PDB file of C-alpha atoms in Angstrom:
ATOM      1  CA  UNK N   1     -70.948 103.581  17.169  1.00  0.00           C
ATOM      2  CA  UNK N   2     -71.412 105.795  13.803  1.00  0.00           C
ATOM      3  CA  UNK N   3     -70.812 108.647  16.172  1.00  0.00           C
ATOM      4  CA  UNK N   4     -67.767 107.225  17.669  1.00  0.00           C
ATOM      5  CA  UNK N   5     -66.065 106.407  14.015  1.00  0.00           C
ATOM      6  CA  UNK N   6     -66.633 109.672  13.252  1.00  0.00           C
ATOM      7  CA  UNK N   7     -65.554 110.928  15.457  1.00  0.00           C
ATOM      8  CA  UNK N   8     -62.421 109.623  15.464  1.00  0.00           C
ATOM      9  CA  UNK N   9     -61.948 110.536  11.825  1.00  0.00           C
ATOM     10  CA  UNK N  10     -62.313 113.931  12.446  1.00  0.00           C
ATOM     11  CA  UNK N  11     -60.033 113.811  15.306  1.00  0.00           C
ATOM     12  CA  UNK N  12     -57.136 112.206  13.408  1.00  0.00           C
ATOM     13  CA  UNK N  13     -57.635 114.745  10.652  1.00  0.00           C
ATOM     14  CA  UNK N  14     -57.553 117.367  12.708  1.00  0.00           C
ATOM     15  CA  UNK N  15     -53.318 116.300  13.035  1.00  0.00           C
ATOM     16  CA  UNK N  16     -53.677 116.975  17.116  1.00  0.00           C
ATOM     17  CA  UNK N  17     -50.975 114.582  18.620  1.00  0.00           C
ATOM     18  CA  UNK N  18     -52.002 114.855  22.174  1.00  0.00           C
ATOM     19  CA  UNK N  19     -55.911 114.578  21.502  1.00  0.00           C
ATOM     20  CA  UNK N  20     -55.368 111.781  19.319  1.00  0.00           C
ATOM     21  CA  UNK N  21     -53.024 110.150  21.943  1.00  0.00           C
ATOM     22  CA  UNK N  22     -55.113 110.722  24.723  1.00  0.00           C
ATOM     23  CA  UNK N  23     -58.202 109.137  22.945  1.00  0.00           C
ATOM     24  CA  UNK N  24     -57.779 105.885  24.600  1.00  0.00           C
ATOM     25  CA  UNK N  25     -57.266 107.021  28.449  1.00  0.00           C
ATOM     26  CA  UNK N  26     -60.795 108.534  27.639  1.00  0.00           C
ATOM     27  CA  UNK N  27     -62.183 105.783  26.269  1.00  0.00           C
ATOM     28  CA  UNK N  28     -61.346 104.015  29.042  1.00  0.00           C
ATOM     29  CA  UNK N  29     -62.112 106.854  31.454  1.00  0.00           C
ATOM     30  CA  UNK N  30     -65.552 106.742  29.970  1.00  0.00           C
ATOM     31  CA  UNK N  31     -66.124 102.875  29.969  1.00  0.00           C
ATOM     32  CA  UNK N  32     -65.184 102.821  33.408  1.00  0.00           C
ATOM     33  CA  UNK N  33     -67.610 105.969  34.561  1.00  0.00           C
ATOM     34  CA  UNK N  34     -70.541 104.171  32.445  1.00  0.00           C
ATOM     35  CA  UNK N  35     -70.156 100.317  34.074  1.00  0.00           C
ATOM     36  CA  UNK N  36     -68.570 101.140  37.598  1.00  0.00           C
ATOM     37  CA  UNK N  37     -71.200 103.438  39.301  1.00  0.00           C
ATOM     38  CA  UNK N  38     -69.318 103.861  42.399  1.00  0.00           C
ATOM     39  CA  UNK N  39     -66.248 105.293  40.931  1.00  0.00           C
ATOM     40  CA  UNK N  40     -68.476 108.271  39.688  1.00  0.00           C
ATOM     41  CA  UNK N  41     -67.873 110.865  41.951  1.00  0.00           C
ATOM     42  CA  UNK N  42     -64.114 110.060  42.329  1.00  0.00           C
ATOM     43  CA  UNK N  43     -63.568 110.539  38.737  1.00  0.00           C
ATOM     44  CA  UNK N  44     -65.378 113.816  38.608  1.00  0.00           C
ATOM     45  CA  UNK N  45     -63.976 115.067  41.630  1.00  0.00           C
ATOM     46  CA  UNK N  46     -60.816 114.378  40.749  1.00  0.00           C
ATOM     47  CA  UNK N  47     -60.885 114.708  37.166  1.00  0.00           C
ATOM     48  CA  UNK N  48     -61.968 118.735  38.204  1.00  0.00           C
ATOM     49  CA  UNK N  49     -59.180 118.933  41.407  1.00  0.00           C
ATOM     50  CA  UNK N  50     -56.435 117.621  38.713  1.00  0.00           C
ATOM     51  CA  UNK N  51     -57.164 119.759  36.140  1.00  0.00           C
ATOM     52  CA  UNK N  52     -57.442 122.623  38.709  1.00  0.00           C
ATOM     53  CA  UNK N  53     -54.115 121.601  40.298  1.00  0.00           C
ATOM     54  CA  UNK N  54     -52.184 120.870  36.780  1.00  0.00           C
ATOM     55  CA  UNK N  55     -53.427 124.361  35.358  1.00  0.00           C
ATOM     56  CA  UNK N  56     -53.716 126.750  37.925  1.00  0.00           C
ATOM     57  CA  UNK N  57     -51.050 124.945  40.498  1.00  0.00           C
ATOM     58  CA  UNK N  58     -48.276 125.450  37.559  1.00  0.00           C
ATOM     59  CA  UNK N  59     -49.038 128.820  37.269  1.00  0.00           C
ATOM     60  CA  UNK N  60     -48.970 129.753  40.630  1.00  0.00           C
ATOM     61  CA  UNK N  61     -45.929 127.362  42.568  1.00  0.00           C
ATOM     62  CA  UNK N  62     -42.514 127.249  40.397  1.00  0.00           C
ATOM     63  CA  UNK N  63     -41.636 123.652  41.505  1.00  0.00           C
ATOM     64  CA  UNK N  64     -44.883 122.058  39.657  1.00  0.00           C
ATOM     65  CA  UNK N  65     -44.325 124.342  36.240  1.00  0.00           C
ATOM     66  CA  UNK N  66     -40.875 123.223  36.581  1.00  0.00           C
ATOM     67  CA  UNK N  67     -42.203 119.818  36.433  1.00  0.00           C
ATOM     68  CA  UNK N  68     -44.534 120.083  34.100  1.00  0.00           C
ATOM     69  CA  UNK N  69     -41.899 121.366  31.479  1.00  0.00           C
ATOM     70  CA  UNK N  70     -39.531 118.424  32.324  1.00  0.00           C
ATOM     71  CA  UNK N  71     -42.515 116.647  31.013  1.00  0.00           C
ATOM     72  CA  UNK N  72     -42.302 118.127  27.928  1.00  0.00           C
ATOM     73  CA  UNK N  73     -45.618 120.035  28.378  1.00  0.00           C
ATOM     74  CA  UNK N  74     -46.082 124.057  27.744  1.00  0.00           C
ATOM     75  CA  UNK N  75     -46.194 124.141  31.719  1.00  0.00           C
ATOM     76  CA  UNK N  76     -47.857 127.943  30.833  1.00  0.00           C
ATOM     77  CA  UNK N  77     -50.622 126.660  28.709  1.00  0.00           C
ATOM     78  CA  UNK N  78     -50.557 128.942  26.044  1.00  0.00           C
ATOM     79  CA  UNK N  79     -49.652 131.983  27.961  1.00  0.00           C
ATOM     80  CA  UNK N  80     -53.370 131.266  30.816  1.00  0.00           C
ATOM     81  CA  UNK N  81     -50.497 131.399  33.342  1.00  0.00           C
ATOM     82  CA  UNK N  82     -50.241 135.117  33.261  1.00  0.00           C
ATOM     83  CA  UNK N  83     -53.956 135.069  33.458  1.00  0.00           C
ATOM     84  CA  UNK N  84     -53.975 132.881  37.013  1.00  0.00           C
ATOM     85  CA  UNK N  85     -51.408 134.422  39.039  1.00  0.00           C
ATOM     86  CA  UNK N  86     -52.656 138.169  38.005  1.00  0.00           C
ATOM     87  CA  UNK N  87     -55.858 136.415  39.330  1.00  0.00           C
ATOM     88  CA  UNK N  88     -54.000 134.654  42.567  1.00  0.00           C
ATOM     89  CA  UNK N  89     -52.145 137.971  43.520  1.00  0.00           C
ATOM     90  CA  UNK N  90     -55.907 140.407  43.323  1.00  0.00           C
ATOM     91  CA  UNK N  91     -57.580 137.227  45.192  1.00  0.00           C
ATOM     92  CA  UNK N  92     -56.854 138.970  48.644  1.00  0.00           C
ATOM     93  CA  UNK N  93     -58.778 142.491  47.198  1.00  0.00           C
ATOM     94  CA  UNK N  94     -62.098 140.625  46.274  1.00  0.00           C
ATOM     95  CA  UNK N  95     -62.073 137.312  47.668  1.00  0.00           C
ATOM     96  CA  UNK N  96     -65.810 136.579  47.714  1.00  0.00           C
ATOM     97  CA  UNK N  97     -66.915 138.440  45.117  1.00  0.00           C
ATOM     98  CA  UNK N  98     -64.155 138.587  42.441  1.00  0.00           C
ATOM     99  CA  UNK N  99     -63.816 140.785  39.451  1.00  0.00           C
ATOM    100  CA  UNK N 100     -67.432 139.601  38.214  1.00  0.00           C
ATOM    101  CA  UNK N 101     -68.248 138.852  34.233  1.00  0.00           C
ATOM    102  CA  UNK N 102     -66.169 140.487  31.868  1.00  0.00           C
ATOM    103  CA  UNK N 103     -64.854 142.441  34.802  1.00  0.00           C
ATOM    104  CA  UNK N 104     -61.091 141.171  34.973  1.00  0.00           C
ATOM    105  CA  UNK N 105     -60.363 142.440  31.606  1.00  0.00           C
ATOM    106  CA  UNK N 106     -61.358 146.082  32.767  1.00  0.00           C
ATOM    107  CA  UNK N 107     -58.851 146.266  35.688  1.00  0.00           C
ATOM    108  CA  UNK N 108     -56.831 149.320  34.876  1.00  0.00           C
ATOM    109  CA  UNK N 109     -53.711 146.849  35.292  1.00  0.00           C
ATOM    110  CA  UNK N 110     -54.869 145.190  32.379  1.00  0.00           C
ATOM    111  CA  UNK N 111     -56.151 148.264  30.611  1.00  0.00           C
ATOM    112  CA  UNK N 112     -53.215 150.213  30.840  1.00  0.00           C
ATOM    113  CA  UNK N 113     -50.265 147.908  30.342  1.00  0.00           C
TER     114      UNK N 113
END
């Protein structure tokens, strides 16, 4: 609980909006992972294939980062969208093995632009 309070202090004097709004959908989220075992896997699953959807999907398909912004949410995430569909568009060139660590950054697209 001292953890908790704490860290709830430090989150509301931190001045982040959404964090601090969000707070309790996580609670919740979290009460509901720890007491309903079954529901596990469906909230991680789909926790991960939402957030993969919501940030990569509104990069990548107009419609969705259209809708996103109606929402009133930076549909490009702080400029990541760039990132994903440079990524999406060199997927066909290496699609098992990808650019590997630190490798994307060294593409001569990137290097040279």
């Amino acid at each position: 609980m001292t953890i908790l309070c704490l860290s709830f202090l430090f989150l509301i004097n931190t001045g982040g909006k959404t964090s601090t709004a969000m707070l309790p959908a996580i609670l919740l989220l979290a009460w509901v992972f720890e007491k309903v075992r079954f529901l596990r896997i469906p909230i991680v699953i789909g926790g991960v294939g939402a957030f993969n959807i919501f940030a990569i999907g509104a990069a990548v398909f107009r419609p969705l980062g259209d809708f996103i912004n109606e929402l009133g949410i930076d549909a490009t995430f702080t400029n990541r969208a760039d990132i994903w569909r440079f990524a999406v568009s060199e997927l066909a060139d290496r699609p098992l093995t990808g650019y590997g660590f630190k490798g994307f950054w060294q593409t001569s697209e990137l290097v040279h632009s």
